[in-house]
XYZ file of C-alpha atoms in Angstrom:
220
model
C -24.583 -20.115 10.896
C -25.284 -16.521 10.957
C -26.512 -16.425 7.606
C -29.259 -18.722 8.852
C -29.869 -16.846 12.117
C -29.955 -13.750 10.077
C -32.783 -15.552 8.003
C -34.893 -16.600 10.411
C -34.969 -13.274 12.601
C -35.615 -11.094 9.454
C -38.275 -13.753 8.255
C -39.968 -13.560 12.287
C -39.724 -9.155 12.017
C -41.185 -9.142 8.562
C -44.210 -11.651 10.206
C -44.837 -9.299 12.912
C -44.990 -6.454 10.662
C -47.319 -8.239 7.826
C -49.521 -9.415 10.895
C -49.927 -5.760 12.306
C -50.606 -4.406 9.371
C -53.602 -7.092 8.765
C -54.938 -6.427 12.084
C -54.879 -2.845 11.401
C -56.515 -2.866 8.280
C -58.772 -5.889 9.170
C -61.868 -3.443 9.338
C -61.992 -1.005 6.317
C -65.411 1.282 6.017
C -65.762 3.548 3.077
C -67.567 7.023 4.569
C -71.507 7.073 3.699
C -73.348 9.810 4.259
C -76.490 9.774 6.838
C -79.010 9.037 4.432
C -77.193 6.172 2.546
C -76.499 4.400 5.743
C -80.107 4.591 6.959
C -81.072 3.350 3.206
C -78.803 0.430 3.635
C -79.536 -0.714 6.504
C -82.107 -3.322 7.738
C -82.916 -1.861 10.902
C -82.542 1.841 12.586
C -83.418 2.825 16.058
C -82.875 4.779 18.831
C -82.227 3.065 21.952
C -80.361 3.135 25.301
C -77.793 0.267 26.014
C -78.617 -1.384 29.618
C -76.309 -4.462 29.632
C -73.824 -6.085 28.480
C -71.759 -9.465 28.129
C -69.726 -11.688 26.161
C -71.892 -14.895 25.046
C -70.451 -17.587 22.518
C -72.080 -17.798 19.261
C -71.387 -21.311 18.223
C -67.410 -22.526 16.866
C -65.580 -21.875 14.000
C -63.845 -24.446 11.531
C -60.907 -25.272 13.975
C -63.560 -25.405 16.911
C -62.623 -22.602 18.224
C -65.328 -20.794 20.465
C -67.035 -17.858 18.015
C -67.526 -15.139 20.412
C -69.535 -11.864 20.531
C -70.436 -9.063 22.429
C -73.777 -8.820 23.623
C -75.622 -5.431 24.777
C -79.234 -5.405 25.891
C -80.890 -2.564 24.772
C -84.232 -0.471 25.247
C -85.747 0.276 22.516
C -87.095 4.205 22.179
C -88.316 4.048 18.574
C -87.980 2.352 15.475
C -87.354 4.271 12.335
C -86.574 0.839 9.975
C -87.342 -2.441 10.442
C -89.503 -5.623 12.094
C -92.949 -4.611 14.143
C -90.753 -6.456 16.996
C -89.205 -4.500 19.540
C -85.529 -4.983 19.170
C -83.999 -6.194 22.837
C -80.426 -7.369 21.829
C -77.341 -6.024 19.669
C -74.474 -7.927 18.988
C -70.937 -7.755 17.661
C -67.646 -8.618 17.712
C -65.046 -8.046 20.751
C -62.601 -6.020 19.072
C -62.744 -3.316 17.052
C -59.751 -5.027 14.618
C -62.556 -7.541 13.481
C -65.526 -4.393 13.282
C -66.478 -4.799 16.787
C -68.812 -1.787 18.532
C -68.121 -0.180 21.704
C -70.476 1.065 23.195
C -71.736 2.877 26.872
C -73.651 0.101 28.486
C -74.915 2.492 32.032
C -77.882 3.194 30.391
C -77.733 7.007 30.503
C -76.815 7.460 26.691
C -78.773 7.347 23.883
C -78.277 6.205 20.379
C -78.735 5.975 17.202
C -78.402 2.316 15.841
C -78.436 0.903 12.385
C -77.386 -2.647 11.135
C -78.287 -6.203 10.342
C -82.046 -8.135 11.633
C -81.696 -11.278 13.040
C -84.423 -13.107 15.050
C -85.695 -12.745 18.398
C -85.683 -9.137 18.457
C -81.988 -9.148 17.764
C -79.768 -7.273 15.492
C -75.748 -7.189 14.244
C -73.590 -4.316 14.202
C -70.513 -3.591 13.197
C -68.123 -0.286 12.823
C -69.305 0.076 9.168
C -73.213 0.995 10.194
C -73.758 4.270 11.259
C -74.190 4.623 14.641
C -74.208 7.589 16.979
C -75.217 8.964 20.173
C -77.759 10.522 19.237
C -77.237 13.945 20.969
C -74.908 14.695 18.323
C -76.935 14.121 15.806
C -77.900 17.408 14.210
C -81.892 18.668 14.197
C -82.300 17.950 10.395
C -80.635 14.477 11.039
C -83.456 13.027 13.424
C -86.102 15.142 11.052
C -85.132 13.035 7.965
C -84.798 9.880 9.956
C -88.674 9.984 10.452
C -89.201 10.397 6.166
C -87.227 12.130 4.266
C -84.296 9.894 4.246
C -86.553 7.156 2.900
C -87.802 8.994 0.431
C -84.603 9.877 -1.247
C -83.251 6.066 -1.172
C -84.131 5.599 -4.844
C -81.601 8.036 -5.157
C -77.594 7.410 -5.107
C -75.350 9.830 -3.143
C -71.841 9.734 -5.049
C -68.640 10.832 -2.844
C -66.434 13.562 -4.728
C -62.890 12.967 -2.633
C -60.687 14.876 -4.884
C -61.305 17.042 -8.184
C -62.726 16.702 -10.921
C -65.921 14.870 -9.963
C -69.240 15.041 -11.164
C -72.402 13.261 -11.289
C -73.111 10.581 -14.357
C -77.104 10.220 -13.751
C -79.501 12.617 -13.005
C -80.825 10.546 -9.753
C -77.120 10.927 -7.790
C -76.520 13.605 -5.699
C -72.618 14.747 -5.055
C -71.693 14.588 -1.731
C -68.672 17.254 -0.938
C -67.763 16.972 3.089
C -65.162 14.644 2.251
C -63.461 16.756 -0.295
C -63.875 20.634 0.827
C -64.686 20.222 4.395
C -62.071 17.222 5.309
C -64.423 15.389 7.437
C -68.023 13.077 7.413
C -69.836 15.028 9.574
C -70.042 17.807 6.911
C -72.680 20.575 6.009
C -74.099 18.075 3.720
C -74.121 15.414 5.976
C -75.770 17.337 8.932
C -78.503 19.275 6.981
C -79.383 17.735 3.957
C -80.938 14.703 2.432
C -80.874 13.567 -1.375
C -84.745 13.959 -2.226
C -86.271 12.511 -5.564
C -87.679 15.924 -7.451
C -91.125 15.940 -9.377
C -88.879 15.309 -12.967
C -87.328 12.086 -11.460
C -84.186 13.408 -10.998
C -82.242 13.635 -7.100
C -81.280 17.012 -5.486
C -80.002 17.770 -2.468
C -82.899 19.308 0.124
C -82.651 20.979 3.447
C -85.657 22.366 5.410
C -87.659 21.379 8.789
C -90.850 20.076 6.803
C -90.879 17.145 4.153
C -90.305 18.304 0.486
C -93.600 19.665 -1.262
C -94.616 17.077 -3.851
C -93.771 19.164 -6.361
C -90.494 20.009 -4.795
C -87.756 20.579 -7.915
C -84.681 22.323 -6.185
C -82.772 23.034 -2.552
C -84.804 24.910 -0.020
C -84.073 26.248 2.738
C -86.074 25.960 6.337
């Protein structure tokens, strides 16, 4: 019955292809700048990676094993989050799911945001910002110190394509993605979103925090 053979092999290719494409677009992240990142996350440090394994973190529905990647972790500082040290980061074991990869010899350093959980232990997953952190740009590990947490009552709106402008006077437009092509912008590298003296947001860039009665851009 070819007709039926014909069926059943188009009905198997057009599987395949829906189930790639889920995998592929399993883990979506919309870009955030820097600042916004830091401001949503519950922890940020810097730390060095020293271990890793894959533990089992309980069973799903079916029973099936729940698995994660564990890396153990030295803490250098904490910018965000619990007086506790933070020893342990986990996430998944694929990047398809949002799983991290990440150098484990101990001779990098980072920059790690995402999710408290107990113990000294935190979640990540591709959508927090992380970085090593020697590419992380002076101004960068400045704000993460201050000024980025002063600026996160303010909103940093992305402009992909023209026209876009700002509808409050406490967002700041953020233009990498739109003239530059790419995250890791001007904007992104060198400035932060700073609350003014009048209660509106603009963006800042300069070495020192913002004077208190800071009211435009300034340069270092």
């Amino acid at each position: 019955m070819p007709f039926s053979v014909n069926g059943i092999l188009c009905s198997l290719a057009l599987l395949v292809l829906w189930r790639a494409e889920e995998l592929a677009e399993a883990c979506s992240c919309a870009p955030v700048h820097p600042q916004q990142a830091f401001c949503n996350a519950g922890i940020v440090i810097r730390a060095k990676v020293v271990g890793e394994r894959e533990v089992v973190a309980g069973n799903d529905i079916y029973g099936n094993p729940i698995k994660r990647i564990q890396y153990d972790i030295k803490q250098i500082k904490m910018f965000k989050g619990p007086a506790e040290d933070i020893v342990a980061v986990f996430t998944a074991p694929v990047s398809a799911v949002c799983g991290v990869t990440l150098d484990a010899s101990g001779k990098k350093e980072y920059l790690i945001s995402g999710k408290a959980e107990a113990n000294g232990h935190m979640i990540v997953t591709l959508c927090d910002y992380i970085m090593p952190w020697d590419s992380l740009s002076a101004t960068q590990k400045k704000s993460l110190s201050q000024r980025y947490q002063m600026g996160c009552d303010c909103k940093i709106v992305r402009c992909l394509s023209l026209p876009c402008e700002i509808q409050a006077p406490e967002e700041c437009l953020w233009t990498d993605l739109m003239i530059e092509k790419q995250m890791h912008g001007r904007q992104a590298n060198h400035y932060a979103c700073i609350k003014r003296a009048d209660g509106s947001c603009s963006w800042y860039r300069g070495v020192a925090p913002p004077k208190k009665e800071f009211l435009d851009v300034e340069d270092p």
